[in-house]
Short mmCIF file of C-alpha atoms and ligand atoms in Angstrom, two decimals:
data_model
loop_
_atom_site.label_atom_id
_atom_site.label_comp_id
_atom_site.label_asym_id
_atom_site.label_seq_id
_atom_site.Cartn_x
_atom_site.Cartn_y
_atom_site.Cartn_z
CA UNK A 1 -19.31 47.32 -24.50
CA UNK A 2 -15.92 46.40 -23.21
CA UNK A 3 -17.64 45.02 -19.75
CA UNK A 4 -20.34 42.54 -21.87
CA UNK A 5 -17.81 41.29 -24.20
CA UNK A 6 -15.18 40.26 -21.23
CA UNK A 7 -18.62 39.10 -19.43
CA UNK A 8 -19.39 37.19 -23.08
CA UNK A 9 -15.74 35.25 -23.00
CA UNK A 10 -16.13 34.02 -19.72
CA UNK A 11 -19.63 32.37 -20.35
CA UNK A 12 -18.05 30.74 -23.38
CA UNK A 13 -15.48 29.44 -21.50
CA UNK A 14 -17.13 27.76 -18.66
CA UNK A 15 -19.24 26.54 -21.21
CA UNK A 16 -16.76 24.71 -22.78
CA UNK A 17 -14.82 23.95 -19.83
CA UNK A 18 -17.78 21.92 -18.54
CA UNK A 19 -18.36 20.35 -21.94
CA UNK A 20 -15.17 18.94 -21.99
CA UNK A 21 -14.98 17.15 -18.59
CA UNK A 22 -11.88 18.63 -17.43
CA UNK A 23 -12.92 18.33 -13.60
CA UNK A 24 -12.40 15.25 -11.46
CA UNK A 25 -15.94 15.74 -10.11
CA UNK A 26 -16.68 15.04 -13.77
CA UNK A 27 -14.81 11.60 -13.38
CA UNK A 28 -16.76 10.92 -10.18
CA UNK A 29 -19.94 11.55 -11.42
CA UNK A 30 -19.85 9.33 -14.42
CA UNK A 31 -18.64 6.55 -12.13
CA UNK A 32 -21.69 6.56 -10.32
CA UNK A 33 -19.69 7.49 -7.32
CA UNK A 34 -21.81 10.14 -5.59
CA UNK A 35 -24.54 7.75 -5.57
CA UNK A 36 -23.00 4.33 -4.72
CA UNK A 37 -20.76 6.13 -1.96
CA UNK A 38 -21.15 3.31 0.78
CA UNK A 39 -20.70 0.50 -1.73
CA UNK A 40 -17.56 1.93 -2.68
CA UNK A 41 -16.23 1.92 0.88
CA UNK A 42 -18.07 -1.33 1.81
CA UNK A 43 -17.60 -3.63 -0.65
CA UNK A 44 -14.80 -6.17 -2.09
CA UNK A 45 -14.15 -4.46 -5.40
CA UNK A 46 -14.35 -7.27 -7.92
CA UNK A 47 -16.80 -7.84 -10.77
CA UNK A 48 -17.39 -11.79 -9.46
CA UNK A 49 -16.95 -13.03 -5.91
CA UNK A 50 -15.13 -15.72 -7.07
CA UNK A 51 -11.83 -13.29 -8.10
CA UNK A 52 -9.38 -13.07 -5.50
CA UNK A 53 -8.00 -9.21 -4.96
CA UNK A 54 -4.49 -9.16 -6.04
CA UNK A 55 -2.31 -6.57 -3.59
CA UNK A 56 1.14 -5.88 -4.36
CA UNK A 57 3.11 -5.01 -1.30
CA UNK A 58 6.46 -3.24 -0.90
CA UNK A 59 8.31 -2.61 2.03
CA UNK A 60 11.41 -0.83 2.44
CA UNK A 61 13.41 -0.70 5.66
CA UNK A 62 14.22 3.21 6.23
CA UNK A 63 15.89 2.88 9.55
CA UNK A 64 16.71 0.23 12.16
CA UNK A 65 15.42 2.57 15.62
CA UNK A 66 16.45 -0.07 17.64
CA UNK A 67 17.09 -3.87 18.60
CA UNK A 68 16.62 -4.58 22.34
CA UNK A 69 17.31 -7.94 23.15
CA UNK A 70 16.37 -7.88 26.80
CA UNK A 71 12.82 -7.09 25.51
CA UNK A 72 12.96 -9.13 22.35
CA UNK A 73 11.89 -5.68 20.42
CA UNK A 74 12.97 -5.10 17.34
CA UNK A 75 11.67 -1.22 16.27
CA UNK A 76 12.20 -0.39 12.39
CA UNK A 77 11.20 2.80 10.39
CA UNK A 78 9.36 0.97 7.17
CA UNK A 79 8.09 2.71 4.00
CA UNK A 80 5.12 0.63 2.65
CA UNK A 81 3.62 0.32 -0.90
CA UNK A 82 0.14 -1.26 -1.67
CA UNK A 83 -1.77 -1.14 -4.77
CA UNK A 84 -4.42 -3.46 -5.86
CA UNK A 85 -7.22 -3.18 -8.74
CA UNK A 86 -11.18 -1.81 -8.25
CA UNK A 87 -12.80 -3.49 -10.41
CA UNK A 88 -15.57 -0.84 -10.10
CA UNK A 89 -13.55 2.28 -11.12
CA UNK A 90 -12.37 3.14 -14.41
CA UNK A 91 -12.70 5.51 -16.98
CA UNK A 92 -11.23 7.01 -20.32
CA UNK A 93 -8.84 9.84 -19.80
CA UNK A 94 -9.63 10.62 -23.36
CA UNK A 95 -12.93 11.58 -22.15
CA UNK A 96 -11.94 13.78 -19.18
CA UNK A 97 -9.47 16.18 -20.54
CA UNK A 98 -6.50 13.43 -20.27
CA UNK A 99 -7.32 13.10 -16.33
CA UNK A 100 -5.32 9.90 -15.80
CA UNK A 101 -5.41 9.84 -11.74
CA UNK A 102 -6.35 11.93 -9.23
CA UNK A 103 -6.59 11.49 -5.13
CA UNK A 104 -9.78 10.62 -2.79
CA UNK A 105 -9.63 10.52 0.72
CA UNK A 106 -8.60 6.79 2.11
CA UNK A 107 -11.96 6.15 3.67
CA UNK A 108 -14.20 6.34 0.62
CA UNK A 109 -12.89 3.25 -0.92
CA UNK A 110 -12.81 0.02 -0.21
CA UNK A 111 -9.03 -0.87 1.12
CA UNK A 112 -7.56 -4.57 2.27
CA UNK A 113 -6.92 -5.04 5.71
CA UNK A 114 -3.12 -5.84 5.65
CA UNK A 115 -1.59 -6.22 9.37
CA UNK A 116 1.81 -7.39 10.68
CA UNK A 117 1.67 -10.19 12.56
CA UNK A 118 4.70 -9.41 15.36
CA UNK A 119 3.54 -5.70 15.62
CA UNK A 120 3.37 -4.95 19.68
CA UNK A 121 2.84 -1.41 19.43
CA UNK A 122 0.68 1.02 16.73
CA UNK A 123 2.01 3.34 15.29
CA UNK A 124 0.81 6.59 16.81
CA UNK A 125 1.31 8.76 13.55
CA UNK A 126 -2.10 8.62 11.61
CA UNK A 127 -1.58 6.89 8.29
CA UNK A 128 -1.59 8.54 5.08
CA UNK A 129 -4.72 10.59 4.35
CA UNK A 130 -5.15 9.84 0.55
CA UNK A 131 -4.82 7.22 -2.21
CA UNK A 132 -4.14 7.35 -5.64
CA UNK A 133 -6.99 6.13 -7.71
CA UNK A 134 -5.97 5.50 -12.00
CA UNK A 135 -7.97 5.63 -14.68
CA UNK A 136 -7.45 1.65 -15.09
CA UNK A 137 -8.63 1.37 -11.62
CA UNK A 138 -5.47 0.81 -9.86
CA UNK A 139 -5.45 2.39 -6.07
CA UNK A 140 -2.63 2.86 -4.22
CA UNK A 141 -1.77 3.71 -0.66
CA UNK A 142 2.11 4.78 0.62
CA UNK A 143 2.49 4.95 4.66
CA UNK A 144 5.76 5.27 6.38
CA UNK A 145 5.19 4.46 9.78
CA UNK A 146 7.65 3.51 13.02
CA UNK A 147 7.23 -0.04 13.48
CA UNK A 148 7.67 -1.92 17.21
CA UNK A 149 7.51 -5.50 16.62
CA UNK A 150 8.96 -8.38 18.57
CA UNK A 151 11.81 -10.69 17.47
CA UNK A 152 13.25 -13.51 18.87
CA UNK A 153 16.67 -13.04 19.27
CA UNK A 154 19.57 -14.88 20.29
CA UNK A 155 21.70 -12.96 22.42
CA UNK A 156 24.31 -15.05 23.68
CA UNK A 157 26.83 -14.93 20.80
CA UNK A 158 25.99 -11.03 21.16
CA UNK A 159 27.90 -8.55 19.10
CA UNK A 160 28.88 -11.62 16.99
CA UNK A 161 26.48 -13.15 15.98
CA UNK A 162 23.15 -12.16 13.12
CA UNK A 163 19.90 -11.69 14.16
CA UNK A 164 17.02 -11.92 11.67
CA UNK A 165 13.28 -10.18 12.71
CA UNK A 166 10.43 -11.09 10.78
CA UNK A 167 7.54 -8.85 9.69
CA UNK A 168 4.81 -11.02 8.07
CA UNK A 169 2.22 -9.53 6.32
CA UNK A 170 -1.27 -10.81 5.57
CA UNK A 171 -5.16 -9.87 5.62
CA UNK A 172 -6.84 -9.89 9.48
CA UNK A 173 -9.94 -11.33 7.83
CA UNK A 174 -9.65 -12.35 4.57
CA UNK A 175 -8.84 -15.69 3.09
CA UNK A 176 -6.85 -16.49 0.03
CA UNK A 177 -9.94 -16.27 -2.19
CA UNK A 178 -10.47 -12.84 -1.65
CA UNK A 179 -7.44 -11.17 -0.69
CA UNK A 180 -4.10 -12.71 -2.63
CA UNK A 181 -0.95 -10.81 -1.91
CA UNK A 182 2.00 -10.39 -3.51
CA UNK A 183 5.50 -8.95 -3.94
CA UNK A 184 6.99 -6.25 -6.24
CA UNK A 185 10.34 -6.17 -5.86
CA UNK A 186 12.67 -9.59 -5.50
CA UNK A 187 15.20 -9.47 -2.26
CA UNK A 188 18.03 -8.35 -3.75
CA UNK A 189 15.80 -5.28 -5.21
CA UNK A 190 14.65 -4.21 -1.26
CA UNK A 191 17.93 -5.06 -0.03
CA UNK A 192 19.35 -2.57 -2.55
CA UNK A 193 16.30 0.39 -2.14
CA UNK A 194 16.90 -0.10 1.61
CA UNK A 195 20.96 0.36 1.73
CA UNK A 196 20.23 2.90 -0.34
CA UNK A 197 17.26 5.11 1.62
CA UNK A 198 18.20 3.81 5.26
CA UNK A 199 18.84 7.27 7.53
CA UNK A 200 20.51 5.90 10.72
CA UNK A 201 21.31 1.76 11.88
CA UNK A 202 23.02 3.18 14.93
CA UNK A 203 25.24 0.32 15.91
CA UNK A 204 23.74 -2.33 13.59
CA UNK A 205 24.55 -3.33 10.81
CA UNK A 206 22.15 -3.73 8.06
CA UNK A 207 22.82 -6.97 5.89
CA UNK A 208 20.10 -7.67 3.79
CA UNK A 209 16.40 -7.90 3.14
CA UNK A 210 14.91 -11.45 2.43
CA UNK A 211 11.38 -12.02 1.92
CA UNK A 212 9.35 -15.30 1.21
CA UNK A 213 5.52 -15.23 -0.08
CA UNK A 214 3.65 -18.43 1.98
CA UNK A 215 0.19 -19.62 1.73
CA UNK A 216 -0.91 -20.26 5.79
CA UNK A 217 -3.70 -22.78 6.84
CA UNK A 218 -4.91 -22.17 10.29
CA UNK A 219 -7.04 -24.86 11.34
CA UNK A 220 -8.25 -24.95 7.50
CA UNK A 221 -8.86 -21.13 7.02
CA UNK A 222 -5.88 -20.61 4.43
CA UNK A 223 -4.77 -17.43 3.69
CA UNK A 224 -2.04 -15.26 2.08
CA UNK A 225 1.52 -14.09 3.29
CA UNK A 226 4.30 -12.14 2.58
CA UNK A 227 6.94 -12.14 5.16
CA UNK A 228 10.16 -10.10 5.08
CA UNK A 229 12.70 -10.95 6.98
CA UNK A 230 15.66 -8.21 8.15
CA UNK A 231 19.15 -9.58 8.72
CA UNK A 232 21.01 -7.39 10.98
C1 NAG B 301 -19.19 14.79 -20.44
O1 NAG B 301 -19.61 13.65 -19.69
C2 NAG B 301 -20.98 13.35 -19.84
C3 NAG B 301 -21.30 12.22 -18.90
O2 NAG B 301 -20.30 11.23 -18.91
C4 NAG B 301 -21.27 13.01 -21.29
O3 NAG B 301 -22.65 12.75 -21.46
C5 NAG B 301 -20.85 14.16 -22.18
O4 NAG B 301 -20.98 13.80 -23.54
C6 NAG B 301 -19.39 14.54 -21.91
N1 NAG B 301 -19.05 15.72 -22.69
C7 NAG B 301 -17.98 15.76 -23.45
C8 NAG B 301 -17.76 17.04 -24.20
O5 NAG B 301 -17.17 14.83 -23.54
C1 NAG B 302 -23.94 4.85 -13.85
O1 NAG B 302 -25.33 4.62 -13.70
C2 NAG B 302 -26.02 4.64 -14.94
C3 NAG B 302 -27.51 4.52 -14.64
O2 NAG B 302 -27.74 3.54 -13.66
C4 NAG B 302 -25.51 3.49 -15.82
O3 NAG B 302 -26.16 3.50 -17.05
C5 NAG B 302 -24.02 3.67 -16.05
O4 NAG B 302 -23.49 2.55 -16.76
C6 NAG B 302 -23.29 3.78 -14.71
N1 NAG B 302 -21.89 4.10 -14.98
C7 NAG B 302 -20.89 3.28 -14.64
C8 NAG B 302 -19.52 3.77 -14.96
O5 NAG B 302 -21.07 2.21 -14.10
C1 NAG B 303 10.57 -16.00 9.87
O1 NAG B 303 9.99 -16.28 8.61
C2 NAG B 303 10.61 -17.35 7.92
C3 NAG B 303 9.97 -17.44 6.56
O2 NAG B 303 8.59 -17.65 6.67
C4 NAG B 303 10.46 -18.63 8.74
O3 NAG B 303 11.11 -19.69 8.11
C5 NAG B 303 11.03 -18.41 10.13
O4 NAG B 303 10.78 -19.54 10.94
C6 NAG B 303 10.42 -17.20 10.78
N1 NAG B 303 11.10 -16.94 12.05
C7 NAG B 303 10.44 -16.78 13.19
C8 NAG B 303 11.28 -16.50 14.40
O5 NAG B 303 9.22 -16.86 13.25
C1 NAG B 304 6.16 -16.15 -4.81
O1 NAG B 304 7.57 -16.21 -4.96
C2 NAG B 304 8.01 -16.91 -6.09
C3 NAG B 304 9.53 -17.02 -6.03
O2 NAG B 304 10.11 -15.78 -5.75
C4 NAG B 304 7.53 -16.19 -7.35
O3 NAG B 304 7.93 -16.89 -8.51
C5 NAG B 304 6.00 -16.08 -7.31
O4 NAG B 304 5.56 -15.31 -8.39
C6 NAG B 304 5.56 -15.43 -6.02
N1 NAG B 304 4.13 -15.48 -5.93
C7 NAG B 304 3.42 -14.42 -5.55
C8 NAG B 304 1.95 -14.64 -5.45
O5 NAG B 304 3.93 -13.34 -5.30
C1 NAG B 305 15.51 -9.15 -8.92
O1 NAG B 305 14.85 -8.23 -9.77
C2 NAG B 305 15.73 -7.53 -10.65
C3 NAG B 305 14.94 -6.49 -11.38
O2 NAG B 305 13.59 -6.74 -11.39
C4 NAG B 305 16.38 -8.53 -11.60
O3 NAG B 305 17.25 -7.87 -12.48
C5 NAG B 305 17.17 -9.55 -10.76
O4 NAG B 305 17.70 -10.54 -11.61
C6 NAG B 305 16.27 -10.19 -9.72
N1 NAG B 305 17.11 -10.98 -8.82
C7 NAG B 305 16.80 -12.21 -8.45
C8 NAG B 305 17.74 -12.87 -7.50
O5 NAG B 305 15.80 -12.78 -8.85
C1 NAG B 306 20.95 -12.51 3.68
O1 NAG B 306 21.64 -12.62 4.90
C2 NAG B 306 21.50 -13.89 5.53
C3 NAG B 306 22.17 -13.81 6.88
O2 NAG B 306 23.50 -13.41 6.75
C4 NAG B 306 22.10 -14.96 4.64
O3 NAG B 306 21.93 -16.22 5.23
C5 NAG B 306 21.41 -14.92 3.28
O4 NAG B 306 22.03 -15.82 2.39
C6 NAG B 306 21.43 -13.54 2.68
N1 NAG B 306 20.59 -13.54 1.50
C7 NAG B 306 20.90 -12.90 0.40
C8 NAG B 306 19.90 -12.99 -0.71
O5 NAG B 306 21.90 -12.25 0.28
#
């Protein structure tokens, strides 16, 4: 009696459970996402081809490892930001128990292909291993990573003088019309975060953070960048 009305309850509840959406496997399957799996990787995700991707990029310096003038090196410890819109994922958290965001793996979606232009080394710690997808279909990523880039530097006014190393972000492939990126937070914002968050600057000092957005035209393929530029 007891045993067939506990076993009763439970049916009920999984019943209802299941009615209700509550399980992000619910969310994927009413995107279609089980079935369009390599077009979610693959593909640009914008409604018309025409409709650049807008990323929004923030860097933060965390800590200046080192600035080695004989090798013109400049090696930072950077905390990155990057979210952008999918056109191709959204849903109603109304309609799945109030899921508002939940996390995939970073290789089943579609994700832009932001580089540093002065980066000499990779990093050898593998990037972060998930994203954040929202129900409005904003992804983002967050990667801290130790950073090797070069930096011309003047050395001959050296401890006196400021030097200032660039890290310039922008798309390996992609031009303006289909990959548009742009800042968050203003210089005096990152200069602040950074003062704030930075671990170690061993015998530099940190001065500020300024950062310029630039549209680049290399023998007519234009494209979009975001440098930031580190005073030290
Ligand atoms: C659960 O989702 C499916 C597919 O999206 C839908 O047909 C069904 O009505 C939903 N159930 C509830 C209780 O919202
Ligand atoms: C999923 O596919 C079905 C059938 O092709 C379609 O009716 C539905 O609109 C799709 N759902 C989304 C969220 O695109
Ligand atoms: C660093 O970037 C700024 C802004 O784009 C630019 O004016 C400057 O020439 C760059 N410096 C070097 C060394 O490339
Ligand atoms: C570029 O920078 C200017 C000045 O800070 C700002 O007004 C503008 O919105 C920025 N554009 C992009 C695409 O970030
Ligand atoms: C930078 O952004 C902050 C907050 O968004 C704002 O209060 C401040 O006025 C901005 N500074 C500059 C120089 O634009
Ligand atoms: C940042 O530092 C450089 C070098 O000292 C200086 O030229 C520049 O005016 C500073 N920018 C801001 C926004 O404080």
């Amino acid at each position: 009696m007891m045993l067939a009305g506990f076993l009763f309850l439970l049916l009920v509840t999984d019943v209802e459970s299941s009615e209700r959406n509550c399980s992000y496997q619910d969310v994927l399957n009413h995107l279609n996402f089980t079935r369009n799996k390599e077009l979610f990787s693959a593909i640009r995700p914008v409604k018309n081809y025409k409709q650049p991707v807008e990323v929004t990029l923030d860097v933060l310096l965390y800590a200046i490892l080192g600035v080695r003038e004989k090798d013109q090196q400049f090696v930072s410890y950077i905390w990155l930001d990057m979210w952008w819109q999918n056109e191709l994922l959204s849903w109603n958290p109304e309609d799945f128990c109030g899921i508002k965001q939940f996390s995939l793996p970073t290789e089943v979606l579609w994700k832009p292909d932001i580089t540093i232009e002065e980066m000499t080394e990779r990093d050898e710690a593998p990037p972060s291993p998930y994203l954040i997808v929202q129900s409005n279909g904003f992804i983002k990523v967050t990667n801290d990573q130790v950073l090797v880039s070069s930096c011309r530097m003047r050395v001959h006014k050296f401890p006196f003088d400021i030097q200032s190393c660039n890290l310039s972000f922008k798309s390996v492939v992609h031009s303006v019309n289909e990959i548009q990126l742009v800042q968050y937070l203003n210089s005096s914002k990152i200069t602040e975060w950074s003062r704030k968050l930075m671990r170690t600057q061993y015998e530099w000092l940190f001065v500020n953070m300024t950062l310029s957005n630039e549209t680049v035209d290399l023998f007519g393929f234009i494209q979009s960048r975001i440098v930031y530029t580190a005073h030290l």
